[in-house]
Amino acid sequence: MREPPPSPVDAHSDAFLTRLMRDQLKLSIACALCFAVALVALPLMNYFQPEFMAQRVFGFTLTWLILGVLFFPFVWIISFVFIQRSIALENAEAKAAQDGQSK
Amino acid sequence: MSSLLAFLAAETAPKQVDPWIAFFSLITVVVTVGMGFWTAGKSKSAGDFFVAGRSVSVGWNASAISGEYLSAASFMGVAGMVMATGYDALWYPVCYACGYLFLLLFIAGPLRRFGAYTIPDFAEGRYDSPVFRKIAVCFVLFIGFFYTMPQMKGAGTTLAYIFPGLPYWAGVVVVGAVITLNVSLGGMKGITLVQAFQYWLKVFAITLPIFILAAVVGHYQQHLAGNKTAQEAAATVLPGIERKALPAKAPKDEAWIAPFGKLTTKAVDASIAAATTPEAKASLESVKKPYSLLYTYSLIIALVCGTAGLPHILVRFYTNPDGVAAKRTTMWVMILIGVFYVFPPVYGVIGRSLTPELYDAVGAKGTDKVVLELPTLLAGRDHALLGSILSGITCAGAFAAFMSTFSGLLVSMSSALAHDIYGRMLRPDSSPEQRLKAFKWSALIVGLVAVGLGSQVEALEINFMVGQAFAIAAASYFPLLFMSVWWRGMTMRGAATGMLVGGLSALASISLTSISDVAVAKAKKLADAAELAAYWADHPLAKAIADYWVAHPLARILCEQPAIWAVALSIGLMFIVSKATAASIPPDIRMKMLVLHAPEALGLKQEYIKEHEGLGGH
């Protein structure tokens, strides 16, 4: 995610609120999209490529392995990335707003 | 031990209580009640009761949320459903765990920053409307009662298993009484500790038995390999892996292991069975798979959005000290429950190989109890004592599961009654002592109603009922929270219309399917044709609905899994009505949005409270 502009801002301005919500929402939507693509794609793959998804991997079928095991760590990675970036974003915003107040 | 196995073969034979199973279950109950008493002395103020003083650390809170969330559906229902229906049931554990991502991304942080006690508080605070609080309270109760029914079924099933011969309703009454006592003693602070403890108990109870069992009877993937796919000529039964013959009622390997199996094709299958002409059968066959895909997507939407709208989970986010802690807590919850959810399907898969006789039983003796049943197999392999102990441990886990979720539901519903209805509507000038008293009475009332409802649902699958509670939450609270947090243009009328219409239509369509399913299950038990005809004559509505489903399988799928249209309907209505009533956007909307989104470091929350001091504050 991109860093918010470093210029000092007034915490009570409309511009600050709009940017605050836009940056946070952008990050949330980017992460949600990663997740949604996987959720939409897996049933579609099952629907259109049943033979491919039924091949055996370590005794599991491919689709069983993905849904029953691999899906969990995939979501942990998304949430970890989100938390790191979201907290960094908050700190940057707080700093920018406090600079604006002290001026 | 052998008596338990014999019990399966001949249900009516006199049975004995396994001392180990009874022992472990008793320990769980005693520890739970003991912790409730112990913390009761420490819970003094209303804050302690409703939000545990808002000072619960990330580790405690994450364990407590996980403990509260992993219900009877997770512990017993998922395994039972995987065993009964195969691959499609895997969506339940995956979406139960991954639904938290939506909560994390869009709702957890802002909701905590807003600093209200309950969801109805949020609804009122965001729109300055006491009317809206009342609507929000109703949904806490709707969703809560739908969610308590499967917990009660878990209780009835487990107790009937531990004490063979005990009727189903007796288990419901006993567990309901114990939890109600516990909650009215300790409130939220009391159950935070209990639930954190119960999370670890449940993880221990699901993992240890399956690791030992797998070491003896073979592993997850080895048993899965024994189920042949449609592409394979024959099943590859590995050496040393036992596989008992499946009864006629069990789904075939190809349908069980592949996506779009029994769970999603049930409605069309019923229509095919009833179709009279070959053309009608063929045309139904051709829509079977597309309808299954639709069912799958609707289920995914219900579970993912529903997780982000469960009131008893959301209320826990208020126990975090701040928004950042709320986000961190959510991530840890996802890890804790994700680790847990890998295991219940393992029981289902191994259960299919080794306890196929469960397919023939219904109700409390069917596949829903595979988690309890599987460890006893060790007894037949010269580990009699170990089998008993492990079965005792899984029973203890099951106890922890429905006890913790039921406690959480009881707290959130009692809070809604005591804090929102009594404290804010009936007696706004009541003292804190009176509200505490109201909380205890509310717990008692809710407990009684839950027991009454729970004793009626023996015929329904645990996991299925939980899915329905999720669908109602997905169509009411999720759109409300998501839109209120992120869209400045929402008005009270828009929010209320969307939530009411979406939530109530989901509730209505789900109730229709449940009522007809319970009636059909009862009718199936009647062997005599004359009795059957009399039964249907007494229940003309259920008969009409059941016939309608057979004629219109698509309608049945959309009613059974309403999330795909109900969520869209709810969000669409919120948008349209808000646009139409844009004049009534709260005047201080910018301040409210700042409170929701600005980092706490800026201290904006205090300013918000000051502005509202004259109005009673939050």
mmCIF file with all atom_site columns, C-alpha atoms in Angstrom, chain A residues 11-22 24-33 35-36 38-61 63-69 71-73 75-76 78-84 86-87 89-91 93-98 101, chain B residues 82 86-88 90-91 93-95 97-99 101-102 104-106 113 220-222 224-232 236 256-260 289-290 293 296-297 300 304 323-324 327-331 334-339 341-342 345 349 482 485-488 589-591 593-594 597-602 604 607 611:
data_model
loop_
_atom_site.group_PDB
_atom_site.id
_atom_site.type_symbol
_atom_site.label_atom_id
_atom_site.label_alt_id
_atom_site.label_comp_id
_atom_site.label_asym_id
_atom_site.label_entity_id
_atom_site.label_seq_id
_atom_site.pdbx_PDB_ins_code
_atom_site.Cartn_x
_atom_site.Cartn_y
_atom_site.Cartn_z
_atom_site.occupancy
_atom_site.B_iso_or_equiv
_atom_site.pdbx_formal_charge
_atom_site.auth_seq_id
_atom_site.auth_comp_id
_atom_site.auth_asym_id
_atom_site.auth_atom_id
_atom_site.pdbx_PDB_model_num
ATOM 1   C CA . ALA A 1 11  ? -8.119  16.345  11.757  1.00 0.00 ? 11  ALA A CA 1
ATOM 2   C CA . HIS A 1 12  ? -11.518 18.038  11.569  1.00 0.00 ? 12  HIS A CA 1
ATOM 3   C CA . SER A 1 13  ? -11.455 18.824  7.866   1.00 0.00 ? 13  SER A CA 1
ATOM 4   C CA . ASP A 1 14  ? -13.552 16.913  5.383   1.00 0.00 ? 14  ASP A CA 1
ATOM 5   C CA . ALA A 1 15  ? -10.436 16.261  3.339   1.00 0.00 ? 15  ALA A CA 1
ATOM 6   C CA . PHE A 1 16  ? -8.818  14.402  6.242   1.00 0.00 ? 16  PHE A CA 1
ATOM 7   C CA . LEU A 1 17  ? -11.847 12.189  6.831   1.00 0.00 ? 17  LEU A CA 1
ATOM 8   C CA . THR A 1 18  ? -12.260 11.414  3.144   1.00 0.00 ? 18  THR A CA 1
ATOM 9   C CA . ARG A 1 19  ? -8.612  10.427  2.800   1.00 0.00 ? 19  ARG A CA 1
ATOM 10  C CA . LEU A 1 20  ? -8.674  8.451   6.030   1.00 0.00 ? 20  LEU A CA 1
ATOM 11  C CA . MET A 1 21  ? -11.650 6.380   4.926   1.00 0.00 ? 21  MET A CA 1
ATOM 12  C CA . ARG A 1 22  ? -10.437 6.013   1.348   1.00 0.00 ? 22  ARG A CA 1
ATOM 13  C CA . GLN A 1 24  ? -8.357  2.260   4.889   1.00 0.00 ? 24  GLN A CA 1
ATOM 14  C CA . LEU A 1 25  ? -11.102 1.073   2.563   1.00 0.00 ? 25  LEU A CA 1
ATOM 15  C CA . LYS A 1 26  ? -8.679  0.609   -0.322  1.00 0.00 ? 26  LYS A CA 1
ATOM 16  C CA . LEU A 1 27  ? -6.505  -1.625  1.828   1.00 0.00 ? 27  LEU A CA 1
ATOM 17  C CA . SER A 1 28  ? -9.537  -3.585  3.067   1.00 0.00 ? 28  SER A CA 1
ATOM 18  C CA . ILE A 1 29  ? -10.927 -4.061  -0.420  1.00 0.00 ? 29  ILE A CA 1
ATOM 19  C CA . ALA A 1 30  ? -7.584  -5.185  -1.837  1.00 0.00 ? 30  ALA A CA 1
ATOM 20  C CA . CYS A 1 31  ? -7.340  -7.861  0.855   1.00 0.00 ? 31  CYS A CA 1
ATOM 21  C CA . ALA A 1 32  ? -11.001 -8.829  0.463   1.00 0.00 ? 32  ALA A CA 1
ATOM 22  C CA . LEU A 1 33  ? -10.508 -9.249  -3.281  1.00 0.00 ? 33  LEU A CA 1
ATOM 23  C CA . PHE A 1 35  ? -9.996  -13.758 -0.569  1.00 0.00 ? 35  PHE A CA 1
ATOM 24  C CA . ALA A 1 36  ? -13.078 -13.376 -2.780  1.00 0.00 ? 36  ALA A CA 1
ATOM 25  C CA . ALA A 1 38  ? -10.244 -17.733 -4.177  1.00 0.00 ? 38  ALA A CA 1
ATOM 26  C CA . LEU A 1 39  ? -13.794 -18.255 -2.873  1.00 0.00 ? 39  LEU A CA 1
ATOM 27  C CA . VAL A 1 40  ? -15.346 -17.714 -6.295  1.00 0.00 ? 40  VAL A CA 1
ATOM 28  C CA . ALA A 1 41  ? -12.714 -19.613 -8.240  1.00 0.00 ? 41  ALA A CA 1
ATOM 29  C CA . LEU A 1 42  ? -12.732 -22.878 -6.299  1.00 0.00 ? 42  LEU A CA 1
ATOM 30  C CA . PRO A 1 43  ? -16.392 -23.813 -7.019  1.00 0.00 ? 43  PRO A CA 1
ATOM 31  C CA . LEU A 1 44  ? -15.880 -22.703 -10.633 1.00 0.00 ? 44  LEU A CA 1
ATOM 32  C CA . MET A 1 45  ? -12.834 -24.946 -10.981 1.00 0.00 ? 45  MET A CA 1
ATOM 33  C CA . ASN A 1 46  ? -14.838 -27.801 -9.464  1.00 0.00 ? 46  ASN A CA 1
ATOM 34  C CA . TYR A 1 47  ? -17.588 -27.097 -11.954 1.00 0.00 ? 47  TYR A CA 1
ATOM 35  C CA . PHE A 1 48  ? -15.604 -26.756 -15.151 1.00 0.00 ? 48  PHE A CA 1
ATOM 36  C CA . GLN A 1 49  ? -12.490 -28.859 -14.430 1.00 0.00 ? 49  GLN A CA 1
ATOM 37  C CA . PRO A 1 50  ? -13.758 -31.761 -12.306 1.00 0.00 ? 50  PRO A CA 1
ATOM 38  C CA . GLU A 1 51  ? -11.139 -34.223 -13.574 1.00 0.00 ? 51  GLU A CA 1
ATOM 39  C CA . PHE A 1 52  ? -8.264  -31.856 -12.830 1.00 0.00 ? 52  PHE A CA 1
ATOM 40  C CA . MET A 1 53  ? -9.575  -31.094 -9.336  1.00 0.00 ? 53  MET A CA 1
ATOM 41  C CA . ALA A 1 54  ? -10.150 -34.797 -8.602  1.00 0.00 ? 54  ALA A CA 1
ATOM 42  C CA . GLN A 1 55  ? -6.552  -35.869 -9.199  1.00 0.00 ? 55  GLN A CA 1
ATOM 43  C CA . ARG A 1 56  ? -4.847  -37.415 -6.195  1.00 0.00 ? 56  ARG A CA 1
ATOM 44  C CA . VAL A 1 57  ? -2.290  -35.458 -4.182  1.00 0.00 ? 57  VAL A CA 1
ATOM 45  C CA . PHE A 1 58  ? -0.895  -37.407 -1.181  1.00 0.00 ? 58  PHE A CA 1
ATOM 46  C CA . GLY A 1 59  ? -4.108  -39.432 -1.090  1.00 0.00 ? 59  GLY A CA 1
ATOM 47  C CA . PHE A 1 60  ? -6.328  -36.331 -0.962  1.00 0.00 ? 60  PHE A CA 1
ATOM 48  C CA . THR A 1 61  ? -8.088  -35.152 -4.084  1.00 0.00 ? 61  THR A CA 1
ATOM 49  C CA . THR A 1 63  ? -9.836  -29.914 -4.355  1.00 0.00 ? 63  THR A CA 1
ATOM 50  C CA . TRP A 1 64  ? -10.113 -31.587 -0.918  1.00 0.00 ? 64  TRP A CA 1
ATOM 51  C CA . LEU A 1 65  ? -6.524  -30.656 -0.103  1.00 0.00 ? 65  LEU A CA 1
ATOM 52  C CA . ILE A 1 66  ? -7.119  -27.020 -1.083  1.00 0.00 ? 66  ILE A CA 1
ATOM 53  C CA . LEU A 1 67  ? -10.410 -26.597 0.769   1.00 0.00 ? 67  LEU A CA 1
ATOM 54  C CA . GLY A 1 68  ? -9.802  -28.838 3.778   1.00 0.00 ? 68  GLY A CA 1
ATOM 55  C CA . VAL A 1 69  ? -6.209  -27.876 4.545   1.00 0.00 ? 69  VAL A CA 1
ATOM 56  C CA . PHE A 1 71  ? -7.341  -22.569 2.700   1.00 0.00 ? 71  PHE A CA 1
ATOM 57  C CA . PHE A 1 72  ? -6.644  -21.828 6.364   1.00 0.00 ? 72  PHE A CA 1
ATOM 58  C CA . PRO A 1 73  ? -2.997  -20.715 6.054   1.00 0.00 ? 73  PRO A CA 1
ATOM 59  C CA . VAL A 1 75  ? -6.367  -16.646 4.960   1.00 0.00 ? 75  VAL A CA 1
ATOM 60  C CA . TRP A 1 76  ? -3.878  -16.230 7.817   1.00 0.00 ? 76  TRP A CA 1
ATOM 61  C CA . ILE A 1 78  ? -3.993  -12.206 4.107   1.00 0.00 ? 78  ILE A CA 1
ATOM 62  C CA . SER A 1 79  ? -4.967  -11.203 7.636   1.00 0.00 ? 79  SER A CA 1
ATOM 63  C CA . PHE A 1 80  ? -1.332  -10.830 8.736   1.00 0.00 ? 80  PHE A CA 1
ATOM 64  C CA . VAL A 1 81  ? -0.519  -8.561  5.802   1.00 0.00 ? 81  VAL A CA 1
ATOM 65  C CA . PHE A 1 82  ? -3.664  -6.533  6.458   1.00 0.00 ? 82  PHE A CA 1
ATOM 66  C CA . ILE A 1 83  ? -2.892  -5.989  10.149  1.00 0.00 ? 83  ILE A CA 1
ATOM 67  C CA . GLN A 1 84  ? 0.679   -4.881  9.472   1.00 0.00 ? 84  GLN A CA 1
ATOM 68  C CA . SER A 1 86  ? -3.418  -1.171  8.569   1.00 0.00 ? 86  SER A CA 1
ATOM 69  C CA . ILE A 1 87  ? -1.513  -0.369  11.753  1.00 0.00 ? 87  ILE A CA 1
ATOM 70  C CA . LEU A 1 89  ? -1.437  3.402   8.006   1.00 0.00 ? 89  LEU A CA 1
ATOM 71  C CA . GLU A 1 90  ? -3.047  4.419   11.298  1.00 0.00 ? 90  GLU A CA 1
ATOM 72  C CA . ASN A 1 91  ? 0.274   5.504   12.756  1.00 0.00 ? 91  ASN A CA 1
ATOM 73  C CA . GLU A 1 93  ? -2.355  9.248   9.826   1.00 0.00 ? 93  GLU A CA 1
ATOM 74  C CA . ALA A 1 94  ? -2.131  9.960   13.528  1.00 0.00 ? 94  ALA A CA 1
ATOM 75  C CA . LYS A 1 95  ? 1.267   11.531  13.004  1.00 0.00 ? 95  LYS A CA 1
ATOM 76  C CA . ALA A 1 96  ? 0.087   13.675  10.107  1.00 0.00 ? 96  ALA A CA 1
ATOM 77  C CA . ALA A 1 97  ? -2.937  14.876  12.073  1.00 0.00 ? 97  ALA A CA 1
ATOM 78  C CA . GLN A 1 98  ? -0.930  15.645  15.213  1.00 0.00 ? 98  GLN A CA 1
ATOM 79  C CA . GLN A 1 101 ? -2.693  20.326  15.336  1.00 0.00 ? 101 GLN A CA 1
ATOM 80  C CA . VAL B 2 82  ? -18.656 -34.398 6.328   1.00 0.00 ? 82  VAL B CA 1
ATOM 81  C CA . GLY B 2 86  ? -18.837 -35.472 1.877   1.00 0.00 ? 86  GLY B CA 1
ATOM 82  C CA . TYR B 2 87  ? -16.862 -32.702 0.177   1.00 0.00 ? 87  TYR B CA 1
ATOM 83  C CA . ASP B 2 88  ? -19.537 -29.988 0.152   1.00 0.00 ? 88  ASP B CA 1
ATOM 84  C CA . LEU B 2 90  ? -16.057 -28.793 3.996   1.00 0.00 ? 90  LEU B CA 1
ATOM 85  C CA . TRP B 2 91  ? -17.352 -25.335 3.113   1.00 0.00 ? 91  TRP B CA 1
ATOM 86  C CA . PRO B 2 93  ? -15.502 -25.284 8.613   1.00 0.00 ? 93  PRO B CA 1
ATOM 87  C CA . VAL B 2 94  ? -13.636 -23.240 6.014   1.00 0.00 ? 94  VAL B CA 1
ATOM 88  C CA . CYS B 2 95  ? -16.174 -20.428 5.949   1.00 0.00 ? 95  CYS B CA 1
ATOM 89  C CA . ALA B 2 97  ? -13.009 -19.774 10.108  1.00 0.00 ? 97  ALA B CA 1
ATOM 90  C CA . CYS B 2 98  ? -12.446 -17.536 7.112   1.00 0.00 ? 98  CYS B CA 1
ATOM 91  C CA . GLY B 2 99  ? -15.563 -15.436 7.632   1.00 0.00 ? 99  GLY B CA 1
ATOM 92  C CA . LEU B 2 101 ? -11.550 -12.073 7.535   1.00 0.00 ? 101 LEU B CA 1
ATOM 93  C CA . PHE B 2 102 ? -14.529 -9.900  6.537   1.00 0.00 ? 102 PHE B CA 1
ATOM 94  C CA . LEU B 2 104 ? -11.347 -8.021  10.399  1.00 0.00 ? 104 LEU B CA 1
ATOM 95  C CA . LEU B 2 105 ? -11.193 -6.107  7.126   1.00 0.00 ? 105 LEU B CA 1
ATOM 96  C CA . PHE B 2 106 ? -14.349 -4.055  7.429   1.00 0.00 ? 106 PHE B CA 1
ATOM 97  C CA . ARG B 2 113 ? -13.674 2.637   18.341  1.00 0.00 ? 113 ARG B CA 1
ATOM 98  C CA . TYR B 2 220 ? -6.639  -38.870 7.159   1.00 0.00 ? 220 TYR B CA 1
ATOM 99  C CA . GLN B 2 221 ? -5.369  -39.151 3.581   1.00 0.00 ? 221 GLN B CA 1
ATOM 100 C CA . GLN B 2 222 ? -5.096  -42.951 3.750   1.00 0.00 ? 222 GLN B CA 1
ATOM 101 C CA . LEU B 2 224 ? -9.681  -40.611 2.025   1.00 0.00 ? 224 LEU B CA 1
ATOM 102 C CA . ALA B 2 225 ? -7.773  -42.581 -0.608  1.00 0.00 ? 225 ALA B CA 1
ATOM 103 C CA . GLY B 2 226 ? -10.086 -45.501 0.050   1.00 0.00 ? 226 GLY B CA 1
ATOM 104 C CA . ASN B 2 227 ? -12.959 -43.524 -1.470  1.00 0.00 ? 227 ASN B CA 1
ATOM 105 C CA . LYS B 2 228 ? -12.759 -43.853 -5.242  1.00 0.00 ? 228 LYS B CA 1
ATOM 106 C CA . THR B 2 229 ? -13.334 -40.816 -7.448  1.00 0.00 ? 229 THR B CA 1
ATOM 107 C CA . ALA B 2 230 ? -15.392 -40.893 -10.637 1.00 0.00 ? 230 ALA B CA 1
ATOM 108 C CA . GLN B 2 231 ? -12.154 -41.060 -12.655 1.00 0.00 ? 231 GLN B CA 1
ATOM 109 C CA . GLU B 2 232 ? -10.711 -44.060 -10.830 1.00 0.00 ? 232 GLU B CA 1
ATOM 110 C CA . THR B 2 236 ? -7.189  -48.046 -3.647  1.00 0.00 ? 236 THR B CA 1
ATOM 111 C CA . TRP B 2 256 ? -19.279 -38.330 -1.589  1.00 0.00 ? 256 TRP B CA 1
ATOM 112 C CA . ILE B 2 257 ? -15.719 -37.318 -2.411  1.00 0.00 ? 257 ILE B CA 1
ATOM 113 C CA . ALA B 2 258 ? -16.578 -34.986 -5.303  1.00 0.00 ? 258 ALA B CA 1
ATOM 114 C CA . PRO B 2 259 ? -18.048 -31.476 -5.122  1.00 0.00 ? 259 PRO B CA 1
ATOM 115 C CA . PHE B 2 260 ? -21.782 -30.960 -5.791  1.00 0.00 ? 260 PHE B CA 1
ATOM 116 C CA . LYS B 2 289 ? -25.261 -29.309 -11.414 1.00 0.00 ? 289 LYS B CA 1
ATOM 117 C CA . PRO B 2 290 ? -25.939 -25.594 -12.093 1.00 0.00 ? 290 PRO B CA 1
ATOM 118 C CA . LEU B 2 293 ? -23.241 -24.385 -7.917  1.00 0.00 ? 293 LEU B CA 1
ATOM 119 C CA . THR B 2 296 ? -22.655 -23.619 -2.953  1.00 0.00 ? 296 THR B CA 1
ATOM 120 C CA . TYR B 2 297 ? -22.284 -19.890 -3.574  1.00 0.00 ? 297 TYR B CA 1
ATOM 121 C CA . ILE B 2 300 ? -20.529 -19.414 1.122   1.00 0.00 ? 300 ILE B CA 1
ATOM 122 C CA . VAL B 2 304 ? -18.800 -15.573 5.372   1.00 0.00 ? 304 VAL B CA 1
ATOM 123 C CA . GLY B 2 323 ? -9.333  -0.646  17.828  1.00 0.00 ? 323 GLY B CA 1
ATOM 124 C CA . VAL B 2 324 ? -5.808  -1.938  17.165  1.00 0.00 ? 324 VAL B CA 1
ATOM 125 C CA . LYS B 2 327 ? -7.820  -6.126  14.903  1.00 0.00 ? 327 LYS B CA 1
ATOM 126 C CA . ARG B 2 328 ? -5.024  -8.142  16.500  1.00 0.00 ? 328 ARG B CA 1
ATOM 127 C CA . THR B 2 329 ? -7.580  -10.172 18.411  1.00 0.00 ? 329 THR B CA 1
ATOM 128 C CA . THR B 2 330 ? -9.397  -11.009 15.183  1.00 0.00 ? 330 THR B CA 1
ATOM 129 C CA . MET B 2 331 ? -6.222  -12.280 13.538  1.00 0.00 ? 331 MET B CA 1
ATOM 130 C CA . MET B 2 334 ? -8.615  -16.819 12.856  1.00 0.00 ? 334 MET B CA 1
ATOM 131 C CA . ILE B 2 335 ? -5.445  -18.723 13.644  1.00 0.00 ? 335 ILE B CA 1
ATOM 132 C CA . LEU B 2 336 ? -6.863  -20.401 16.745  1.00 0.00 ? 336 LEU B CA 1
ATOM 133 C CA . ILE B 2 337 ? -10.086 -21.545 15.118  1.00 0.00 ? 337 ILE B CA 1
ATOM 134 C CA . GLY B 2 338 ? -8.388  -22.390 11.806  1.00 0.00 ? 338 GLY B CA 1
ATOM 135 C CA . VAL B 2 339 ? -6.118  -24.838 13.601  1.00 0.00 ? 339 VAL B CA 1
ATOM 136 C CA . TYR B 2 341 ? -11.208 -26.686 12.034  1.00 0.00 ? 341 TYR B CA 1
ATOM 137 C CA . VAL B 2 342 ? -8.685  -28.870 10.230  1.00 0.00 ? 342 VAL B CA 1
ATOM 138 C CA . PRO B 2 345 ? -13.441 -33.424 8.892   1.00 0.00 ? 345 PRO B CA 1
ATOM 139 C CA . VAL B 2 349 ? -13.548 -39.279 6.847   1.00 0.00 ? 349 VAL B CA 1
ATOM 140 C CA . PHE B 2 482 ? -20.834 -2.788  6.738   1.00 0.00 ? 482 PHE B CA 1
ATOM 141 C CA . VAL B 2 485 ? -19.296 1.986   8.954   1.00 0.00 ? 485 VAL B CA 1
ATOM 142 C CA . TRP B 2 486 ? -18.300 2.808   5.378   1.00 0.00 ? 486 TRP B CA 1
ATOM 143 C CA . TRP B 2 487 ? -21.041 4.907   3.836   1.00 0.00 ? 487 TRP B CA 1
ATOM 144 C CA . ARG B 2 488 ? -21.703 8.441   5.066   1.00 0.00 ? 488 ARG B CA 1
ATOM 145 C CA . ILE B 2 589 ? -22.151 12.559  10.495  1.00 0.00 ? 589 ILE B CA 1
ATOM 146 C CA . ARG B 2 590 ? -18.583 13.796  9.943   1.00 0.00 ? 590 ARG B CA 1
ATOM 147 C CA . MET B 2 591 ? -17.831 13.530  13.643  1.00 0.00 ? 591 MET B CA 1
ATOM 148 C CA . MET B 2 593 ? -17.291 8.901   10.876  1.00 0.00 ? 593 MET B CA 1
ATOM 149 C CA . LEU B 2 594 ? -14.147 10.375  12.436  1.00 0.00 ? 594 LEU B CA 1
ATOM 150 C CA . HIS B 2 597 ? -12.151 5.639   11.493  1.00 0.00 ? 597 HIS B CA 1
ATOM 151 C CA . ALA B 2 598 ? -9.598  7.963   13.087  1.00 0.00 ? 598 ALA B CA 1
ATOM 152 C CA . PRO B 2 599 ? -6.810  6.294   15.081  1.00 0.00 ? 599 PRO B CA 1
ATOM 153 C CA . GLU B 2 600 ? -7.324  6.479   18.858  1.00 0.00 ? 600 GLU B CA 1
ATOM 154 C CA . ALA B 2 601 ? -4.030  8.353   19.186  1.00 0.00 ? 601 ALA B CA 1
ATOM 155 C CA . LEU B 2 602 ? -5.859  11.498  18.068  1.00 0.00 ? 602 LEU B CA 1
ATOM 156 C CA . LEU B 2 604 ? -11.263 12.151  18.993  1.00 0.00 ? 604 LEU B CA 1
ATOM 157 C CA . GLU B 2 607 ? -14.473 14.969  22.007  1.00 0.00 ? 607 GLU B CA 1
ATOM 158 C CA . GLU B 2 611 ? -20.423 16.939  22.456  1.00 0.00 ? 611 GLU B CA 1
#
